[in-house]
mmCIF file of C-alpha atoms and ligand atoms in Angstrom:
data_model
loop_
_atom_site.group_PDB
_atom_site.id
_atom_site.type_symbol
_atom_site.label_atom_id
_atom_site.label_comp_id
_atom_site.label_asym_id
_atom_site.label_seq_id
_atom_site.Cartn_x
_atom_site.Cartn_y
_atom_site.Cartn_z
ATOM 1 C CA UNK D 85 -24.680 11.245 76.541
ATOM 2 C CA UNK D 86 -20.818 10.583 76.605
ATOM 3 C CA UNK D 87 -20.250 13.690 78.840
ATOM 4 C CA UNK D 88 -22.590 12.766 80.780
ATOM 5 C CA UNK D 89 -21.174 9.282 81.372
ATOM 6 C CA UNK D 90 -17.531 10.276 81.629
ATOM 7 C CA UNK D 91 -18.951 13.328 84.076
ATOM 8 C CA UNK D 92 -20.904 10.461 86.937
ATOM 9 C CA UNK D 93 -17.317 8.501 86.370
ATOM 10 C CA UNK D 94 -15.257 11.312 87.295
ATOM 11 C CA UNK D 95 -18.009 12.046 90.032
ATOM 12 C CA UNK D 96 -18.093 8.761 91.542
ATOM 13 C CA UNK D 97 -13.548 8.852 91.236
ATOM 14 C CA UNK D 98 -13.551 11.996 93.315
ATOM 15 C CA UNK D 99 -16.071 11.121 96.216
ATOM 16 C CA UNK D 100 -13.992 7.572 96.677
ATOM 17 C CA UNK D 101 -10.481 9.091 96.663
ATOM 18 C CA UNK D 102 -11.458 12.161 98.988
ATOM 19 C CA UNK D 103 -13.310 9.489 101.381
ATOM 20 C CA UNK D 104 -10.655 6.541 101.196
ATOM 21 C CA UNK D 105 -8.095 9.710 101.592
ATOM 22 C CA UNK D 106 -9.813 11.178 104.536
ATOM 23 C CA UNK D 107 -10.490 8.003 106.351
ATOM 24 C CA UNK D 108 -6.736 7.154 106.412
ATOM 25 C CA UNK D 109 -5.783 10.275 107.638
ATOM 26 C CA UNK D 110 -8.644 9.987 110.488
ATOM 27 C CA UNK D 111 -7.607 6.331 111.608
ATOM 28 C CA UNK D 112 -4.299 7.415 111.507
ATOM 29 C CA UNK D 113 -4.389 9.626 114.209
ATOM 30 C CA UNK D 114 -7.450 8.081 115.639
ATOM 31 C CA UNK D 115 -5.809 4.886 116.248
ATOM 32 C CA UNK D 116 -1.995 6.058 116.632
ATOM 33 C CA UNK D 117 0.304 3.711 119.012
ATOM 34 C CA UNK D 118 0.364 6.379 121.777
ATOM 35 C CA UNK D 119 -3.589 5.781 122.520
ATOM 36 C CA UNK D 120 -3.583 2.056 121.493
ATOM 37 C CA UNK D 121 -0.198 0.475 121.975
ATOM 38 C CA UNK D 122 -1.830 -3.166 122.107
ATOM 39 C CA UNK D 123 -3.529 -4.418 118.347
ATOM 40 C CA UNK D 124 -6.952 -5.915 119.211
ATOM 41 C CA UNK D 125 -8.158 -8.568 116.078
ATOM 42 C CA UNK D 126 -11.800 -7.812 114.705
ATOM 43 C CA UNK D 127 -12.918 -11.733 113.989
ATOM 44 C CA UNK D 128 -15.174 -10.337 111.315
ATOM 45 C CA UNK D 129 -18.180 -7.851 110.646
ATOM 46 C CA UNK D 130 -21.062 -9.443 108.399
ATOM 47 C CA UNK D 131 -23.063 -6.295 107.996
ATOM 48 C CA UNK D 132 -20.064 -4.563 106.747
ATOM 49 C CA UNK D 133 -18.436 -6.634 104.614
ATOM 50 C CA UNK D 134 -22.176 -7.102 102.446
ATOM 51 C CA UNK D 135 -21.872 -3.105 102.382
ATOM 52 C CA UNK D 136 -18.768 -2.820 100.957
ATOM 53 C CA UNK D 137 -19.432 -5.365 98.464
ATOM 54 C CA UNK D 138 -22.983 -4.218 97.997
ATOM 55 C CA UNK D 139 -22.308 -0.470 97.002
ATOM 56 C CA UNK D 140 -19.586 -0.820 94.655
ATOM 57 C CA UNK D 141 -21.396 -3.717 92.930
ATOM 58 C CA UNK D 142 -24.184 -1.572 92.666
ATOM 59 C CA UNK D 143 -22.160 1.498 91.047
ATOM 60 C CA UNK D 144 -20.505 -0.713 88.777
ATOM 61 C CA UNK D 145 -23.702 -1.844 87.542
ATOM 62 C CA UNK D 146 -25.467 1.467 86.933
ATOM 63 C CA UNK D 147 -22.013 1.959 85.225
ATOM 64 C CA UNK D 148 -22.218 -1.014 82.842
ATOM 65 C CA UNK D 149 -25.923 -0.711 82.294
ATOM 66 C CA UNK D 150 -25.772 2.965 81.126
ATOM 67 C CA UNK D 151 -22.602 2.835 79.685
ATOM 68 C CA UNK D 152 -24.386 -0.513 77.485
ATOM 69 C CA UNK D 153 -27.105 2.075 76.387
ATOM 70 C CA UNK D 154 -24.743 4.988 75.069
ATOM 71 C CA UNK D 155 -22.744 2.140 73.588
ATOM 72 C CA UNK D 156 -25.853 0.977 71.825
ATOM 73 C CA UNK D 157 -27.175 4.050 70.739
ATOM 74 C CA UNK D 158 -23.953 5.034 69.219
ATOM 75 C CA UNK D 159 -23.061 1.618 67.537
ATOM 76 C CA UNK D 160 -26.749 2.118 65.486
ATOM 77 C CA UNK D 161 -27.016 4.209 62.670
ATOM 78 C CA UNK D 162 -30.451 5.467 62.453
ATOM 79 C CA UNK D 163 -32.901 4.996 59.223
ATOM 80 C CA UNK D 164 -32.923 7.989 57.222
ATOM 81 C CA UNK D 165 -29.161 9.018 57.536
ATOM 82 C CA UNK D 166 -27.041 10.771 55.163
ATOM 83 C CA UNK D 167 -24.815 8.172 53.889
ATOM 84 C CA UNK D 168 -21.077 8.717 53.082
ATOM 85 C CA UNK D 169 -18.067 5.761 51.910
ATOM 86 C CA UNK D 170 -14.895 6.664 53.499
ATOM 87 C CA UNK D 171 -11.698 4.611 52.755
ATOM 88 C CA UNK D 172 -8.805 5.424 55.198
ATOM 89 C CA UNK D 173 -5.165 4.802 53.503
ATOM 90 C CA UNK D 174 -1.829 5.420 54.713
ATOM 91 C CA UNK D 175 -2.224 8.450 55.302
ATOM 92 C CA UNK D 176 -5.147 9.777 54.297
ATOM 93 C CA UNK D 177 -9.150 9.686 54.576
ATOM 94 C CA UNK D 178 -11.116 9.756 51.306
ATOM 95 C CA UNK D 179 -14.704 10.226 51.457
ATOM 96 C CA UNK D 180 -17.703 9.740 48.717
ATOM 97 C CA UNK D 181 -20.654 11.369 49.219
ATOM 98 C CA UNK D 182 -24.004 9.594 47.600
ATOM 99 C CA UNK D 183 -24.412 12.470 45.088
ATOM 100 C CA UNK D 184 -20.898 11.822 43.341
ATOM 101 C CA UNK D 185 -18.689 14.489 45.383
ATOM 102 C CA UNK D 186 -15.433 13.039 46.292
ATOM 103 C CA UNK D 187 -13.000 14.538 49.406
ATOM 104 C CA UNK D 188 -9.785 13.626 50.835
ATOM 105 C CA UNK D 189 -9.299 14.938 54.516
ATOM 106 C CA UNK D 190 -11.829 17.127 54.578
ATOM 107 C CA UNK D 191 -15.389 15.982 55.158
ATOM 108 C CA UNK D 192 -18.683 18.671 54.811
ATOM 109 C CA UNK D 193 -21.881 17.756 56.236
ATOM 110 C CA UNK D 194 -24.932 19.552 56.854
ATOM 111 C CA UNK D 195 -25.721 20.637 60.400
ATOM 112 C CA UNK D 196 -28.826 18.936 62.347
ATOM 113 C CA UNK D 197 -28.959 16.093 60.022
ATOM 114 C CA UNK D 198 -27.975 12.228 60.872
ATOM 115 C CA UNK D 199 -24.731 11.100 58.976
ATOM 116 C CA UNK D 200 -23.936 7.542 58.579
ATOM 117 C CA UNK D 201 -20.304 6.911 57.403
ATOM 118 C CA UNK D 202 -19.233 3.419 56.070
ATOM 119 C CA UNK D 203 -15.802 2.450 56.426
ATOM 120 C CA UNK D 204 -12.874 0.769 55.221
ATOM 121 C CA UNK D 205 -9.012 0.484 54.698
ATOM 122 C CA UNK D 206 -6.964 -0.059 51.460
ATOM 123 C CA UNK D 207 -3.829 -1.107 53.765
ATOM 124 C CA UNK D 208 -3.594 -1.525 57.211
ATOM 125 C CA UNK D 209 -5.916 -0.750 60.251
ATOM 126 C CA UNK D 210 -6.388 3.030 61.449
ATOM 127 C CA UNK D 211 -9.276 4.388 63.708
ATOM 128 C CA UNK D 212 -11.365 7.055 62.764
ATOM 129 C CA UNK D 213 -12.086 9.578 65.520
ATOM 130 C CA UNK D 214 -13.779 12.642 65.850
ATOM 131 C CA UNK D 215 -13.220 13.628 69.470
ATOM 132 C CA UNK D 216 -15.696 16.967 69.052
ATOM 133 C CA UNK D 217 -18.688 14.770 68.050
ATOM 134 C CA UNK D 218 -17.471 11.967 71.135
ATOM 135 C CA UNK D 219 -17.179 9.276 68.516
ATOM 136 C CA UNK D 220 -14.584 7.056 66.792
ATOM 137 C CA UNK D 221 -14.471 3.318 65.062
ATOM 138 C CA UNK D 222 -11.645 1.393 63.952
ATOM 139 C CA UNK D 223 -11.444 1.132 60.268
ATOM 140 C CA UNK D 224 -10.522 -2.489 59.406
ATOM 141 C CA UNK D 225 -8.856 -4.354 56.178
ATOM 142 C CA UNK D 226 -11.502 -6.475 54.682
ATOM 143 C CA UNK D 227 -14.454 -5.003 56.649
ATOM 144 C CA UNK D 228 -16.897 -2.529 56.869
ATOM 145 C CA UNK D 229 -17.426 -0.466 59.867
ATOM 146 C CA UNK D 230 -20.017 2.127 60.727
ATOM 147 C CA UNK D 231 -20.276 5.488 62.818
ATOM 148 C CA UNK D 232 -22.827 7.747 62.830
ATOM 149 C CA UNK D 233 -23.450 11.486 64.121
ATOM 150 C CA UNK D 234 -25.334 14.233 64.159
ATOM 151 C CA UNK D 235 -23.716 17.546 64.210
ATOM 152 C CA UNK D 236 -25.776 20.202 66.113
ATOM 153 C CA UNK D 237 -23.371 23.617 65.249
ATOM 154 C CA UNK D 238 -21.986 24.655 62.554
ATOM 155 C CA UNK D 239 -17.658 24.734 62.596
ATOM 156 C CA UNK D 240 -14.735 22.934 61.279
ATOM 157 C CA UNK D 241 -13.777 20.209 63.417
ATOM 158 C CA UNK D 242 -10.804 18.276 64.158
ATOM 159 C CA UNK D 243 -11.219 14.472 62.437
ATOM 160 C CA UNK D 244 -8.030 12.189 63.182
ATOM 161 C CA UNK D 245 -6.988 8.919 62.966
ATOM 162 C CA UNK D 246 -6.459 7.218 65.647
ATOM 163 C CA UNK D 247 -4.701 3.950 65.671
ATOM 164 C CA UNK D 248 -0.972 4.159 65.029
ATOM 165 C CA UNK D 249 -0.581 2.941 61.666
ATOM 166 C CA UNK D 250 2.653 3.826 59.987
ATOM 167 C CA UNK D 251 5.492 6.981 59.624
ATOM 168 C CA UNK D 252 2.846 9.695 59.206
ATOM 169 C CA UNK D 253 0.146 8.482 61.222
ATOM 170 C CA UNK D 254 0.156 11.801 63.184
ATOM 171 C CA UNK D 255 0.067 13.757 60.197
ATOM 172 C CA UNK D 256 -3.108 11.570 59.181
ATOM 173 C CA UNK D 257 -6.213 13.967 59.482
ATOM 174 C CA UNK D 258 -8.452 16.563 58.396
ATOM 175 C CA UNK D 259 -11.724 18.987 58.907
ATOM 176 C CA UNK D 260 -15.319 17.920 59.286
ATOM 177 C CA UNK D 261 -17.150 21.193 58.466
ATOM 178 C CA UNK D 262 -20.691 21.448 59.567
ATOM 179 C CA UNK D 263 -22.629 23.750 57.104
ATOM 180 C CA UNK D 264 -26.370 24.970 57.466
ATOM 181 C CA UNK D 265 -28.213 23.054 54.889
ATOM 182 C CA UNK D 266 -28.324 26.083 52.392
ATOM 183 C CA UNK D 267 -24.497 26.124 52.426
ATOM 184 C CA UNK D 268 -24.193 22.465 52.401
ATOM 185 C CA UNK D 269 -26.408 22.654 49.333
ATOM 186 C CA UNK D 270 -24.278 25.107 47.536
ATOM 187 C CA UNK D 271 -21.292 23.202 48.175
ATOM 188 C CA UNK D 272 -22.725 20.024 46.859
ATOM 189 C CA UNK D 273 -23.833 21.753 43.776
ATOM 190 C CA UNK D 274 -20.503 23.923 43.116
ATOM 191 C CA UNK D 275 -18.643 20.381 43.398
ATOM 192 C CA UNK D 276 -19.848 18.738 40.988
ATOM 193 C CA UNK D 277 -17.514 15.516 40.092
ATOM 194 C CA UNK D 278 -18.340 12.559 37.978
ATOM 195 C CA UNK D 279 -20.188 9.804 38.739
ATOM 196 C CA UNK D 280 -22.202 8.988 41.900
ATOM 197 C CA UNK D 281 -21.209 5.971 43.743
ATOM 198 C CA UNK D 282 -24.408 4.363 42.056
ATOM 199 C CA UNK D 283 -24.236 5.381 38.596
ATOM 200 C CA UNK D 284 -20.037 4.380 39.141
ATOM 201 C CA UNK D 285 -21.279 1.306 40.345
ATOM 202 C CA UNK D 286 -23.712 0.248 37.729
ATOM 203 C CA UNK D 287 -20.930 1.189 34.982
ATOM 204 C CA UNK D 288 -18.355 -1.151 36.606
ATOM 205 C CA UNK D 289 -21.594 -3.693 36.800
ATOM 206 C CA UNK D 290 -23.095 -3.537 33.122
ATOM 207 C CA UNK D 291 -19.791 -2.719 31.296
ATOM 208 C CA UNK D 292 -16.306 -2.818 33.025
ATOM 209 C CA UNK D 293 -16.472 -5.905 34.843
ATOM 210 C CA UNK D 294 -18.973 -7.914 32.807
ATOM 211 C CA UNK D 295 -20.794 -8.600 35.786
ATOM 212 C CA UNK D 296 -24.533 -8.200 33.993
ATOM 213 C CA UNK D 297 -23.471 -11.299 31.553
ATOM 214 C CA UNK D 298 -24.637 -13.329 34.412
ATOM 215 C CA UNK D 299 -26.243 -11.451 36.930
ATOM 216 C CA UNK D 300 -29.154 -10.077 34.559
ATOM 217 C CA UNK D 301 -31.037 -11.710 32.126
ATOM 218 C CA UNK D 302 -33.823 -14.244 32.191
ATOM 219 C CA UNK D 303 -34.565 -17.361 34.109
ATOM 220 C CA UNK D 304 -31.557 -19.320 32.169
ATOM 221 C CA UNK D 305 -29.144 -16.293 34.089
ATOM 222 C CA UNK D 306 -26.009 -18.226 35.418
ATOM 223 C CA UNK D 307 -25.350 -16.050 38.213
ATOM 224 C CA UNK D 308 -27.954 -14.932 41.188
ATOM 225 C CA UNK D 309 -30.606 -12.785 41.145
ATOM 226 C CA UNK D 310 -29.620 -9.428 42.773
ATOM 227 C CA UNK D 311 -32.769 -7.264 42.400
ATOM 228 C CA UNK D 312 -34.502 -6.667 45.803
ATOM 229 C CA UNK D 313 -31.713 -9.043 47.900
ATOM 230 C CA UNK D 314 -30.010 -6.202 49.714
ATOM 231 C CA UNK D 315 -30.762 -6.425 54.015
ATOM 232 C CA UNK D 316 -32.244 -9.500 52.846
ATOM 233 C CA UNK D 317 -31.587 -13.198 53.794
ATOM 234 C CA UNK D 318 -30.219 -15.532 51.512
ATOM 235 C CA UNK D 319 -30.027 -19.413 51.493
ATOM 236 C CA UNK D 320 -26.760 -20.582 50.699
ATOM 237 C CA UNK D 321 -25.865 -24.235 49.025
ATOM 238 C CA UNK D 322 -25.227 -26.623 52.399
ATOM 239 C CA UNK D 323 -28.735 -24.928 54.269
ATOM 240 C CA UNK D 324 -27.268 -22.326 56.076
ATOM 241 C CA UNK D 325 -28.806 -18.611 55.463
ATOM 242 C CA UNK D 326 -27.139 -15.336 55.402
ATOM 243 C CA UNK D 327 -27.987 -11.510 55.636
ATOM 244 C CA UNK D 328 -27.319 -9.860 52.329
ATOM 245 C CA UNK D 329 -25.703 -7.029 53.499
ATOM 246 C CA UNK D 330 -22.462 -4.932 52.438
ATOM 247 C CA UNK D 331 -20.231 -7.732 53.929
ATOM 248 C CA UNK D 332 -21.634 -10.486 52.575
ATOM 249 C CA UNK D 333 -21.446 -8.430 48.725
ATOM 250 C CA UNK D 334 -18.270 -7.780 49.156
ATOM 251 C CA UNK D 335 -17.411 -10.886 50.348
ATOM 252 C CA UNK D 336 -19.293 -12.357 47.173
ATOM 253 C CA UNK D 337 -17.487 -10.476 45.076
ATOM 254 C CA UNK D 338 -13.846 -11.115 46.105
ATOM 255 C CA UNK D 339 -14.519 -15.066 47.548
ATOM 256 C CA UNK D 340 -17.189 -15.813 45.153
ATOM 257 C CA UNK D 341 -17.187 -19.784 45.943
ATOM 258 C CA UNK D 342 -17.113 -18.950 49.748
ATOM 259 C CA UNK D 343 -20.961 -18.385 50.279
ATOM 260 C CA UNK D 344 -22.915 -20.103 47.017
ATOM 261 C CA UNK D 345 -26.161 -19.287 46.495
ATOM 262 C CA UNK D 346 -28.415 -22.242 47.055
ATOM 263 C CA UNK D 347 -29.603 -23.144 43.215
ATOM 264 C CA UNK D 348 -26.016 -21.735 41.633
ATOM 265 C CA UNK D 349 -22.902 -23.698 40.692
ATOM 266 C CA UNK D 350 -19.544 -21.854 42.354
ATOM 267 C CA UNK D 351 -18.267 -20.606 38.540
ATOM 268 C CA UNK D 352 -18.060 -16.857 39.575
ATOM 269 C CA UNK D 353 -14.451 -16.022 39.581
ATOM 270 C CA UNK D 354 -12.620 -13.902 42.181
ATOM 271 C CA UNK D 355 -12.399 -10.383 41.727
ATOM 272 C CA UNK D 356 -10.107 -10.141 44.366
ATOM 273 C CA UNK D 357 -7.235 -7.589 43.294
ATOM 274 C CA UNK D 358 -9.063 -6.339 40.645
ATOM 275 C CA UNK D 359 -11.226 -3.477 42.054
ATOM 276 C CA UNK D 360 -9.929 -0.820 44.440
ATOM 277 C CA UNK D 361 -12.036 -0.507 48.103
ATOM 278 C CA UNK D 362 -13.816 2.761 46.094
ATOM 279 C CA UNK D 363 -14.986 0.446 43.338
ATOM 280 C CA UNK D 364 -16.292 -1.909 45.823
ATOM 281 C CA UNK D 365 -18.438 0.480 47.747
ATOM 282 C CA UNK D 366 -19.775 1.646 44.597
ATOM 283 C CA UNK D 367 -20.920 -1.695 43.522
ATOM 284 C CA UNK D 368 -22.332 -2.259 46.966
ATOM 285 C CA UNK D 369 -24.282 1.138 46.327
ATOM 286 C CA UNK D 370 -24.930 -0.477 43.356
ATOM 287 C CA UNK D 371 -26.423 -3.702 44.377
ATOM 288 C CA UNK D 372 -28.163 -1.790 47.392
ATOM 289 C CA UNK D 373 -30.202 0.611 44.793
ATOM 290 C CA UNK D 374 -31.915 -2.527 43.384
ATOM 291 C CA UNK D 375 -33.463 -2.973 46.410
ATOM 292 C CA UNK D 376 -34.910 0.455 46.896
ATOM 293 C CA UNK D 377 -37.094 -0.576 49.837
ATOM 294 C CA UNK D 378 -34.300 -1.997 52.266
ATOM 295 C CA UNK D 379 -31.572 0.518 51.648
ATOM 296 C CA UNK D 380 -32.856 2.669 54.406
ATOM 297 C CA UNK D 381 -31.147 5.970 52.959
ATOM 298 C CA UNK D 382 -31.925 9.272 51.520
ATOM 299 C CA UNK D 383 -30.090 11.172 49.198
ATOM 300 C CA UNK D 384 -28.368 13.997 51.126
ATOM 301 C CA UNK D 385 -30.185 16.502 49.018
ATOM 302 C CA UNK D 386 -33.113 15.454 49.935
ATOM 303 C CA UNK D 387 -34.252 16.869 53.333
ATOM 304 C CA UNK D 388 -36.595 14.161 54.452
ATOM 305 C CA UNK D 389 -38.588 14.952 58.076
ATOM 306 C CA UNK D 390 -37.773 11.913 59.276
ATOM 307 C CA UNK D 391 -33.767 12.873 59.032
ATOM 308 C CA UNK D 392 -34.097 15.928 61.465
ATOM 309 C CA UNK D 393 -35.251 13.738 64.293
ATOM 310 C CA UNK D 394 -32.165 12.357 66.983
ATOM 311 C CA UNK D 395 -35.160 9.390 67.253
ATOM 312 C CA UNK D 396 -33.283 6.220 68.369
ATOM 313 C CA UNK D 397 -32.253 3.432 65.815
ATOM 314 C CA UNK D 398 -35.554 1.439 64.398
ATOM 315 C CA UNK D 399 -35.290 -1.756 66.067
ATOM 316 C CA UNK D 400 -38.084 -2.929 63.716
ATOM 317 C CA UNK D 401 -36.626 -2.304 60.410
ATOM 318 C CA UNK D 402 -35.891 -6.073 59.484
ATOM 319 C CA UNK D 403 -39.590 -5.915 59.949
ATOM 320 C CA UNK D 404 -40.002 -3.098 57.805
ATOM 321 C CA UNK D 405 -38.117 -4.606 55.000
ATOM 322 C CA UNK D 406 -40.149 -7.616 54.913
ATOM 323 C CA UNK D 407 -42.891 -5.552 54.778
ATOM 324 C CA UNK D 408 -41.592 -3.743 51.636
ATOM 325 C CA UNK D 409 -40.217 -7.085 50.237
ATOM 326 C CA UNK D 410 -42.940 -7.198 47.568
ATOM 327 C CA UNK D 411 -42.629 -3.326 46.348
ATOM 328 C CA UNK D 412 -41.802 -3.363 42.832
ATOM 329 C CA UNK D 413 -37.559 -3.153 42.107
ATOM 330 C CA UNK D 414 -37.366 -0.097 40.055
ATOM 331 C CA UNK D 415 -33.934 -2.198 38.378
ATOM 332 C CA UNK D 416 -36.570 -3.169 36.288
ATOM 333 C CA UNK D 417 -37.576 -0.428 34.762
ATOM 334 C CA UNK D 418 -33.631 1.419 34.181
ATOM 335 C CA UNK D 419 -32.797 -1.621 32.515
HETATM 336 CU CU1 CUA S 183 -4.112 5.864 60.068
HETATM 337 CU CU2 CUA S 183 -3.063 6.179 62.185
#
């Protein structure tokens, strides 16, 4: 879709260069002093100028409006993706896959299938690209960005940064290798690290940050209910709402007394220098498993149908969540 784009740009470049070039070379001899040594004034041509405001107001428009759709399309992770955290650092990219695997600068992902990256930046603001795949997002301190892709061939791949960010930015990159799913599969299994970003998550949750003192537990529970709230909208104390999503966790968990839940007193303390970005995103993951419906993800072992499709983004899935809103929370059960 990019090529394409970029190819009717260059098009459209060319024809008006050769014509604007041409014409200037045929009025110049055309209308040299030796056959017209008197200037005669033109007091004005209506059905010419509309023309040469019509036609480039039209091109520009098929221009916006198509380059609006690839935008679109590639600013809207689909449902169903392979999801991966990536936290970019001076100077490197670390990347968490769902299943526990941890990479830095090197990224593998299975060929034909949807992958939905989340990022964000310990330090200062980088841009991750990956020219190949015709994609790139800037990667911003204190937010979360997405990009999504799907690879169709297998290969190693250039992945870069780029934003100029510092002394090594240049030296700030890596590999994405696209595997067939059998080989993706082996290298998931033969890599196995630790915890997944869930099971890291619900560690920090229950045990090293003592967030489960308030955040579980019966009706008398000091802190808000977090079961089923992810994608979810949430009335805050002073009437406004808000999405639950990964921004507004994260922003919950670092400026606790920022957004109050309506129905909650602002006692949470700030966490705020006292978990890394990788902590965060597992808490997120966390937080999002509780609400099983809305999370809109499948493990990347898991080859689900619905994953080997390019279908566009589903425009209804606020609707689908809703829908899904009164599935039972399986936190109910692991506790
Ligand atoms: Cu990071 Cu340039």
């Amino acid at each position: 879709m990019v090529d394409n784009l970029y190819f009717f740009l260059i098009a459209v470049t060319i024809f008006f260069s050769l014509l604007i070039s041409l014409m200037i070379v045929y009025f110049a001899v055309k209308y040299r002093r030796a056959r017209h040594p008197k200037a005669v004034p033109i007091e004005g041509n209506l059905t010419l100028e509309l023309l040469w405001s019509g036609i480039p107001l039209g091109i520009s428009m098929v221009l916006f409006v198509w380059g609006a759709m690839v935008f679109f399309h590639a600013q809207r992770p689909p449902r169903g993706a392979i999801e991966i955290y990536a936290v970019g650092k001076q100077w490197m990219w670390k990347f968490q896959h769902m299943d526990g695997q941890r990479e830095i600068n090197e990224l593998h992902v299975p060929v034909g299938r949807n992958v939905k990256l989340t990022l964000t930046t310990e330090d200062v603001l980088h841009n991750f690209g990956l020219p190949e795949f015709r994609t790139k997002i800037d990667v911003v301190p204190g937010r979360y960005t997405y990009l999504w892709f799907q690879p169709t061939k297998p290969g190693k791949y250039h992945l870069f940064c780029q934003e100029y960010c510092g002394l090594n930015h240049s030296g700030m990159g890596g590999w994405v290798y696209v595997m067939e799913q059998r080989d993706f599969d082996n290298w998931l299994s033969g890599n196995v690290s630790g915890q997944t970003p869930v099971e890291m998550g619900q560690d920090l949750f229950m045990n090293k940050l003592g967030c489960a003192s308030c955040h579980t537990g019966g009706p008398q529970q000091r802190g808000a209910k977090l079961e089923g709230i992810f994608n979810h909208d949430v009335k805050l104390v002073g009437g406004t709402t808000v999405k639950a999503d990964e921004q507004y966790i994260r922003n919950s968990i670092l400026n606790p007394a920022q957004q109050v839940v309506e129905g909650y007193q602002p006692i949470m303390p700030t966490f705020k220098g006292q978990v890394t970005e990788e902590q965060l995103n597992a808490l997120i993951a966390y937080i999002k498993s509780l609400s099983p419906a809305s999370a809109g993800s499948t493990s990347s072992t898991t080859s689900s149908p619905a994953a080997n499709t390019s279908a566009p983004p589903a425009a209804n899935s606020t609707t689908a969540n809703r829908a899904n809103s009164n599935a039972p929370s399986n936190a109910n059960t692991r506790h």
